C-alpha positions as CSV (number, residue, x, y, z in Angstrom):
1,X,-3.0,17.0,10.8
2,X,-1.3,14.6,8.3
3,X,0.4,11.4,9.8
4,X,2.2,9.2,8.3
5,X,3.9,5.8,9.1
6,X,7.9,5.9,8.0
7,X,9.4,2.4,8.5
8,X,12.3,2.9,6.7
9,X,12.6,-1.0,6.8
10,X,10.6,-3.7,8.2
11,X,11.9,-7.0,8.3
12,X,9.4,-8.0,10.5
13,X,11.4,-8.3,13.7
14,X,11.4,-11.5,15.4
15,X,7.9,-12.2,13.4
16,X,10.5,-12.2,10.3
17,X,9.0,-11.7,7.4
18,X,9.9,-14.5,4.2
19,X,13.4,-13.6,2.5
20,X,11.9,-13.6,-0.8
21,X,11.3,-9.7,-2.2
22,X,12.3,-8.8,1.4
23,X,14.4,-5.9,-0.2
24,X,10.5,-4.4,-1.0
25,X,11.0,-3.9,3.0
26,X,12.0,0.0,2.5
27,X,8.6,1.0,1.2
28,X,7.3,0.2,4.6
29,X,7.8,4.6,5.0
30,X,6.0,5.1,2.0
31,X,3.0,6.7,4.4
32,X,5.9,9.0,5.8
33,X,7.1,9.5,2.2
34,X,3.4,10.5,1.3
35,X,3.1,13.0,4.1
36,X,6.2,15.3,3.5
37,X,5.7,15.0,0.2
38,X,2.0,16.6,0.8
39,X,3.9,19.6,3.0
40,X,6.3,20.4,0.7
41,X,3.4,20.6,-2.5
42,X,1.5,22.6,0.2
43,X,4.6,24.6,1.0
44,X,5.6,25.0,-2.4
45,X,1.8,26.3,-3.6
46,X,1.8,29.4,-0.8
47,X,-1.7,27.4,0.1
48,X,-3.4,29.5,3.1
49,X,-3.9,26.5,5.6
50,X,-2.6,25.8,8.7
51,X,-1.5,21.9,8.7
52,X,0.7,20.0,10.9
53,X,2.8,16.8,9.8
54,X,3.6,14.0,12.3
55,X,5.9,11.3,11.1
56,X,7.1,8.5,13.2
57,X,9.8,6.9,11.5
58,X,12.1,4.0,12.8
59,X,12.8,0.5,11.5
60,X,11.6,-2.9,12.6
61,X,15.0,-5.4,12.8
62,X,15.4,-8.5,15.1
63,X,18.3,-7.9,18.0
64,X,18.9,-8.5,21.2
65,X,16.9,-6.1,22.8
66,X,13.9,-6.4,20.2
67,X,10.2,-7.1,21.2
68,X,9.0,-10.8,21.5
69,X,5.5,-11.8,21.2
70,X,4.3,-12.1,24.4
71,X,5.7,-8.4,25.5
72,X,3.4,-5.8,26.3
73,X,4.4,-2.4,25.7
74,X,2.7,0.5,27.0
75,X,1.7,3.0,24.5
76,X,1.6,7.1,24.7
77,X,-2.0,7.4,26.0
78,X,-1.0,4.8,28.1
79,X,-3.1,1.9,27.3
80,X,-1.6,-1.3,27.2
81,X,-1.0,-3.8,24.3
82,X,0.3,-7.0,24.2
83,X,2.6,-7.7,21.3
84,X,1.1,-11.0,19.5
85,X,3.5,-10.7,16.2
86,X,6.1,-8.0,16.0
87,X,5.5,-7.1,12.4
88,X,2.5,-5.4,13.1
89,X,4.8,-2.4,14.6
90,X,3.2,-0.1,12.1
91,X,0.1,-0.4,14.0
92,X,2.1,0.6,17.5
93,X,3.8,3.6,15.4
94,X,0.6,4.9,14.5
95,X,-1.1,4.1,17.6
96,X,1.3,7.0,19.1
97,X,1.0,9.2,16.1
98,X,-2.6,9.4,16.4
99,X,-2.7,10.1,20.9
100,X,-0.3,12.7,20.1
101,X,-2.7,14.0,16.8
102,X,-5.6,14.0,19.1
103,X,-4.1,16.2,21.1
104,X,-3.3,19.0,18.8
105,X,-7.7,19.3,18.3
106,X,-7.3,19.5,14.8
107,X,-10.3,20.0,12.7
108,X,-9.3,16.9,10.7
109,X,-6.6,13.9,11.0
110,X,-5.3,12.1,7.7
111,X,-2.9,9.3,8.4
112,X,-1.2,7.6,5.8
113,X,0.5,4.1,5.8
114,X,1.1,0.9,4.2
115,X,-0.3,-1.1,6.8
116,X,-1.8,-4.4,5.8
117,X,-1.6,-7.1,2.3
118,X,-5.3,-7.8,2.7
119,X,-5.6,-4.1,1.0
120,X,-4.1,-5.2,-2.1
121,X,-5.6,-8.2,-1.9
122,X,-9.4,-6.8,-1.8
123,X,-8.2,-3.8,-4.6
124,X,-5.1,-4.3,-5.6
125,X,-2.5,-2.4,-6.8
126,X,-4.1,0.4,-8.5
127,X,-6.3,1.6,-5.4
128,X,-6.2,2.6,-1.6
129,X,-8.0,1.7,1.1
130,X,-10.2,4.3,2.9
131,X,-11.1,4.4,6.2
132,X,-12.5,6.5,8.6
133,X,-15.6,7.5,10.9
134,X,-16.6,10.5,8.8
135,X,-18.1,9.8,5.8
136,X,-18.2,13.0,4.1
137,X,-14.4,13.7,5.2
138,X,-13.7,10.6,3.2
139,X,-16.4,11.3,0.4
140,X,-13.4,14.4,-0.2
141,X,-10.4,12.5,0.0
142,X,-12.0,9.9,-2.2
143,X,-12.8,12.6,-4.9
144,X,-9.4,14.5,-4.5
145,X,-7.8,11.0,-5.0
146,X,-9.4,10.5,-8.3
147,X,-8.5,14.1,-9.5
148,X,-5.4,13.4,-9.2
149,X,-5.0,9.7,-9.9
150,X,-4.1,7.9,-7.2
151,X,-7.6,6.2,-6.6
152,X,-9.1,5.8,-3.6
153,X,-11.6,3.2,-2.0
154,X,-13.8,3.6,0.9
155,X,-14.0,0.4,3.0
156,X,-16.7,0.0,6.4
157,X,-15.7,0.9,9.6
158,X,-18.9,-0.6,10.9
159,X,-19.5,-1.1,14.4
160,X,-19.2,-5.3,14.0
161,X,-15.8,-4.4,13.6
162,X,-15.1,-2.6,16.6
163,X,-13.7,-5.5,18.1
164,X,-11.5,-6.5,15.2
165,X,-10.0,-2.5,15.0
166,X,-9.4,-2.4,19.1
């Protein structure tokens, strides 16, 4: 299964994010953008697999009936989570994506998304951050990455972090 994250805009909702570059906004789908572009190469290369693509595309603007910090929403599986900042919708997006993923039993899940600055700011703009509880799954992606030049990096998903993740 490939997900990806499409915020066609994020402005950050109430949590506005700064003015400055805020036009930048519309790459917030570039996950989603990543994904059907991966189907349609797939697609368009007669490739004998079987893959499903989930995309979850909205946009994140403050209105009258926007989430406040201090909400809690009730996700798909439904868990609870109380809203702290509303720009980290992405998060509540993929949340969803990945219940419903689970679901389907697929033999792998690859989700895609611009989800956090701190990436670029520990490898900047020339790599992506990996993550994900099977090593050797992301050994492959890594390497795939590389052959075609959009580098990857693995980062730890060690169980100190658990916390941090949840």
């Amino acid at each position: 299964v490939l997900v990806g994250k499409g915020l066609c805009f994020d402005t950050g909702g109430i949590s506005l994010k700064p003015a400055k570059d805020m036009e930048w906004m519309k790459y917030d789908m570039s996950g989603a953008g990543g994904v059907m572009g991966a189907l349609e190469a797939i697609a368009r290369m007669e490739l004998p697999v079987n893959v499903t693509a989930l995309v979850g595309s909205t946009t994140n603007m403050p209105s009258g009936e926007a989430v406040k910090p201090g909400d809690v929403v009730r996700a798909s599986n439904g868990k609870t989570i109380e809203i702290i900042n509303t720009d980290a919708e992405g998060r509540l997006v993929l949340a969803d994506l990945l219940v419903y993923a689970k679901r389907l039993e697929p033999a792998a899940v690859l989700d895609a998304a611009t989800l956090t600055g701190a990436i670029v700011i520990a490898l900047g703009h020339r790599a992506i951050g990996l993550f994900g509880p099977d090593a050797e799954l992301v050994d492959e992606v890594r390497r795939a990455s590389e052959r075609c030049g959009e580098r990857g990096w693995p980062l730890p998903v060690w169980e100190d972090y658990r916390e941090q993740i949840q």
